Amino acid sequence: MWIEEREVNALWKGKMSYNRVSYLYNDELLQLATLNFELKQLLYKNELKELKSWAENYEISNMGFGREKTSYCYFAIAAALTSLPYDSYVRMFLAKSAIIITVADDFFDSIGSLNELQILTDAVQRYIHNQNCLDI
């Protein structure tokens, strides 16, 4: 019995030909989906714990100015990169980068001088030029 034989909404995602399921209520499929959900939740929880530990080790959260956005940065990245577990390294790298960028932005918004901002801008431009990051 296919999903098409059930009385469901004609626009329901499960009716797509590439997404067919032999039975609408399949206990094995439900169990597999539950295990997949629990595995993802455990992975995300462990990654967030590791990220918070990283931020504490480098005292990013105790700088005394700006926002502490460890969880926010991680969830923003994790929402975009959900391929499990292949993107775990990428998620952590991008979340750490976002946290560092947020801290730098807050520093220059609150206590950084224009001269210090110019020094940072020059350093980034030298790095980009030396790495040929803009070459296509």
PDB file of C-alpha atoms in Angstrom:
ATOM      1  CA  MET A   1       0.000   0.000   0.000  1.00  0.00           C
ATOM      2  CA  TRP A   2       1.482   3.369  -1.037  1.00  0.00           C
ATOM      3  CA  ILE A   3       0.943   6.790   0.439  1.00  0.00           C
ATOM      4  CA  GLU A   4      -1.137   7.774  -2.596  1.00  0.00           C
ATOM      5  CA  GLU A   5      -3.790   5.313  -1.470  1.00  0.00           C
ATOM      6  CA  ARG A   6      -4.184   7.113   1.852  1.00  0.00           C
ATOM      7  CA  GLU A   7      -6.415  10.097   2.322  1.00  0.00           C
ATOM      8  CA  VAL A   8      -3.821  12.829   2.760  1.00  0.00           C
ATOM      9  CA  ASN A   9      -3.292  16.339   1.489  1.00  0.00           C
ATOM     10  CA  ALA A  10      -2.338  16.364  -2.199  1.00  0.00           C
ATOM     11  CA  LEU A  11       0.553  18.752  -1.481  1.00  0.00           C
ATOM     12  CA  TRP A  12       1.994  16.733   1.407  1.00  0.00           C
ATOM     13  CA  LYS A  13       5.770  16.181   1.126  1.00  0.00           C
ATOM     14  CA  GLY A  14       5.435  12.431   1.629  1.00  0.00           C
ATOM     15  CA  LYS A  15       3.602  12.130  -1.688  1.00  0.00           C
ATOM     16  CA  MET A  16       6.667  13.099  -3.738  1.00  0.00           C
ATOM     17  CA  SER A  17       7.880  10.230  -5.897  1.00  0.00           C
ATOM     18  CA  TYR A  18      11.425  10.273  -4.503  1.00  0.00           C
ATOM     19  CA  ASN A  19      10.112  10.273  -0.948  1.00  0.00           C
ATOM     20  CA  ARG A  20       7.790   7.249  -1.064  1.00  0.00           C
ATOM     21  CA  VAL A  21       7.309   5.099   1.988  1.00  0.00           C
ATOM     22  CA  SER A  22       5.751   1.671   1.709  1.00  0.00           C
ATOM     23  CA  TYR A  23       3.459   2.216   4.704  1.00  0.00           C
ATOM     24  CA  LEU A  24       2.271   5.453   6.190  1.00  0.00           C
ATOM     25  CA  TYR A  25       2.843   4.286   9.759  1.00  0.00           C
ATOM     26  CA  ASN A  26       5.972   2.180   9.820  1.00  0.00           C
ATOM     27  CA  ASP A  27       7.232   1.368  13.332  1.00  0.00           C
ATOM     28  CA  GLU A  28      10.759   0.582  12.133  1.00  0.00           C
ATOM     29  CA  LEU A  29      10.952   3.863  10.247  1.00  0.00           C
ATOM     30  CA  LEU A  30       9.666   5.740  13.292  1.00  0.00           C
ATOM     31  CA  GLN A  31      12.240   4.030  15.506  1.00  0.00           C
ATOM     32  CA  LEU A  32      15.025   4.876  13.044  1.00  0.00           C
ATOM     33  CA  ALA A  33      13.892   8.509  12.868  1.00  0.00           C
ATOM     34  CA  THR A  34      13.831   8.698  16.671  1.00  0.00           C
ATOM     35  CA  LEU A  35      17.367   7.299  16.934  1.00  0.00           C
ATOM     36  CA  ASN A  36      18.558   9.728  14.255  1.00  0.00           C
ATOM     37  CA  PHE A  37      17.000  12.652  16.143  1.00  0.00           C
ATOM     38  CA  GLU A  38      18.579  11.558  19.436  1.00  0.00           C
ATOM     39  CA  LEU A  39      21.982  11.129  17.769  1.00  0.00           C
ATOM     40  CA  LYS A  40      21.824  14.622  16.276  1.00  0.00           C
ATOM     41  CA  GLN A  41      20.763  16.126  19.599  1.00  0.00           C
ATOM     42  CA  LEU A  42      23.660  14.398  21.373  1.00  0.00           C
ATOM     43  CA  LEU A  43      26.139  15.575  18.740  1.00  0.00           C
ATOM     44  CA  TYR A  44      24.907  19.178  18.897  1.00  0.00           C
ATOM     45  CA  LYS A  45      24.943  19.121  22.701  1.00  0.00           C
ATOM     46  CA  ASN A  46      28.535  17.837  22.769  1.00  0.00           C
ATOM     47  CA  GLU A  47      29.669  20.371  20.171  1.00  0.00           C
ATOM     48  CA  LEU A  48      28.096  23.239  22.123  1.00  0.00           C
ATOM     49  CA  LYS A  49      29.728  21.992  25.341  1.00  0.00           C
ATOM     50  CA  GLU A  50      33.110  21.848  23.580  1.00  0.00           C
ATOM     51  CA  LEU A  51      32.597  25.336  22.139  1.00  0.00           C
ATOM     52  CA  LYS A  52      31.705  26.808  25.537  1.00  0.00           C
ATOM     53  CA  SER A  53      34.776  25.129  27.042  1.00  0.00           C
ATOM     54  CA  TRP A  54      36.919  26.638  24.266  1.00  0.00           C
ATOM     55  CA  ALA A  55      35.485  30.106  24.956  1.00  0.00           C
ATOM     56  CA  GLU A  56      36.161  29.736  28.691  1.00  0.00           C
ATOM     57  CA  ASN A  57      39.724  28.464  28.158  1.00  0.00           C
ATOM     58  CA  TYR A  58      40.563  31.527  26.071  1.00  0.00           C
ATOM     59  CA  GLU A  59      38.544  33.770  28.427  1.00  0.00           C
ATOM     60  CA  ILE A  60      36.471  35.086  25.555  1.00  0.00           C
ATOM     61  CA  SER A  61      33.362  35.213  27.710  1.00  0.00           C
ATOM     62  CA  ASN A  62      35.151  37.156  30.488  1.00  0.00           C
ATOM     63  CA  MET A  63      36.530  40.103  28.534  1.00  0.00           C
ATOM     64  CA  GLY A  64      34.321  42.644  30.266  1.00  0.00           C
ATOM     65  CA  PHE A  65      32.793  44.231  27.188  1.00  0.00           C
ATOM     66  CA  GLY A  66      30.425  43.304  24.457  1.00  0.00           C
ATOM     67  CA  ARG A  67      28.221  40.313  24.013  1.00  0.00           C
ATOM     68  CA  GLU A  68      28.817  36.699  24.919  1.00  0.00           C
ATOM     69  CA  LYS A  69      27.375  34.975  21.872  1.00  0.00           C
ATOM     70  CA  THR A  70      28.788  31.452  22.072  1.00  0.00           C
ATOM     71  CA  SER A  71      25.427  29.676  21.978  1.00  0.00           C
ATOM     72  CA  TYR A  72      23.935  32.124  19.484  1.00  0.00           C
ATOM     73  CA  CYS A  73      26.848  31.736  17.047  1.00  0.00           C
ATOM     74  CA  TYR A  74      26.795  27.953  17.340  1.00  0.00           C
ATOM     75  CA  PHE A  75      23.047  27.620  16.761  1.00  0.00           C
ATOM     76  CA  ALA A  76      23.181  29.972  13.774  1.00  0.00           C
ATOM     77  CA  ILE A  77      25.898  27.819  12.185  1.00  0.00           C
ATOM     78  CA  ALA A  78      24.335  24.488  13.201  1.00  0.00           C
ATOM     79  CA  ALA A  79      21.014  25.479  11.657  1.00  0.00           C
ATOM     80  CA  ALA A  80      22.735  26.004   8.313  1.00  0.00           C
ATOM     81  CA  LEU A  81      25.022  22.947   8.446  1.00  0.00           C
ATOM     82  CA  THR A  82      23.056  19.900   9.521  1.00  0.00           C
ATOM     83  CA  SER A  83      24.812  17.109   7.608  1.00  0.00           C
ATOM     84  CA  LEU A  84      25.601  14.675  10.361  1.00  0.00           C
ATOM     85  CA  PRO A  85      28.412  14.008  11.298  1.00  0.00           C
ATOM     86  CA  TYR A  86      30.387  15.141   8.271  1.00  0.00           C
ATOM     87  CA  ASP A  87      30.177  18.866   8.937  1.00  0.00           C
ATOM     88  CA  SER A  88      31.085  18.715  12.629  1.00  0.00           C
ATOM     89  CA  TYR A  89      34.560  20.160  12.064  1.00  0.00           C
ATOM     90  CA  VAL A  90      33.164  22.823   9.746  1.00  0.00           C
ATOM     91  CA  ARG A  91      30.440  23.780  12.249  1.00  0.00           C
ATOM     92  CA  MET A  92      32.999  24.189  15.029  1.00  0.00           C
ATOM     93  CA  PHE A  93      35.396  26.173  12.823  1.00  0.00           C
ATOM     94  CA  LEU A  94      32.682  28.547  11.619  1.00  0.00           C
ATOM     95  CA  ALA A  95      31.206  28.986  15.103  1.00  0.00           C
ATOM     96  CA  LYS A  96      34.632  29.846  16.555  1.00  0.00           C
ATOM     97  CA  SER A  97      35.220  32.283  13.700  1.00  0.00           C
ATOM     98  CA  ALA A  98      31.839  33.929  14.298  1.00  0.00           C
ATOM     99  CA  ILE A  99      32.596  34.280  18.017  1.00  0.00           C
ATOM    100  CA  ILE A 100      35.985  35.878  17.347  1.00  0.00           C
ATOM    101  CA  ILE A 101      34.463  38.261  14.793  1.00  0.00           C
ATOM    102  CA  THR A 102      31.729  39.218  17.285  1.00  0.00           C
ATOM    103  CA  VAL A 103      34.318  39.917  19.992  1.00  0.00           C
ATOM    104  CA  ALA A 104      36.457  42.000  17.607  1.00  0.00           C
ATOM    105  CA  ASP A 105      33.380  43.943  16.477  1.00  0.00           C
ATOM    106  CA  ASP A 106      32.364  44.645  20.070  1.00  0.00           C
ATOM    107  CA  PHE A 107      35.918  45.698  20.956  1.00  0.00           C
ATOM    108  CA  PHE A 108      36.058  48.284  18.214  1.00  0.00           C
ATOM    109  CA  ASP A 109      32.511  49.440  18.956  1.00  0.00           C
ATOM    110  CA  SER A 110      33.242  50.074  22.624  1.00  0.00           C
ATOM    111  CA  ILE A 111      36.911  50.665  23.470  1.00  0.00           C
ATOM    112  CA  GLY A 112      38.972  50.328  20.302  1.00  0.00           C
ATOM    113  CA  SER A 113      40.542  53.398  18.780  1.00  0.00           C
ATOM    114  CA  LEU A 114      40.512  54.355  15.111  1.00  0.00           C
ATOM    115  CA  ASN A 115      44.287  53.780  14.992  1.00  0.00           C
ATOM    116  CA  GLU A 116      43.907  50.222  16.346  1.00  0.00           C
ATOM    117  CA  LEU A 117      41.159  49.534  13.825  1.00  0.00           C
ATOM    118  CA  GLN A 118      43.409  50.755  11.005  1.00  0.00           C
ATOM    119  CA  ILE A 119      46.225  48.455  12.203  1.00  0.00           C
ATOM    120  CA  LEU A 120      43.854  45.456  12.229  1.00  0.00           C
ATOM    121  CA  THR A 121      42.476  46.354   8.790  1.00  0.00           C
ATOM    122  CA  ASP A 122      46.005  46.629   7.358  1.00  0.00           C
ATOM    123  CA  ALA A 123      46.970  43.259   8.872  1.00  0.00           C
ATOM    124  CA  VAL A 124      43.916  41.549   7.361  1.00  0.00           C
ATOM    125  CA  GLN A 125      44.590  43.124   3.962  1.00  0.00           C
ATOM    126  CA  ARG A 126      48.237  41.969   4.069  1.00  0.00           C
ATOM    127  CA  TYR A 127      47.094  38.452   4.964  1.00  0.00           C
ATOM    128  CA  ILE A 128      44.584  38.366   2.116  1.00  0.00           C
ATOM    129  CA  HIS A 129      47.192  39.694  -0.316  1.00  0.00           C
ATOM    130  CA  ASN A 130      49.817  37.143   0.804  1.00  0.00           C
ATOM    131  CA  GLN A 131      47.380  34.220   0.648  1.00  0.00           C
ATOM    132  CA  ASN A 132      45.984  35.192  -2.763  1.00  0.00           C
ATOM    133  CA  CYS A 133      42.494  34.656  -1.345  1.00  0.00           C
ATOM    134  CA  LEU A 134      40.897  36.835  -3.974  1.00  0.00           C
ATOM    135  CA  ASP A 135      42.385  35.002  -6.965  1.00  0.00           C
ATOM    136  CA  ILE A 136      39.804  33.017  -8.878  1.00  0.00           C
TER     137      ILE A 136
END
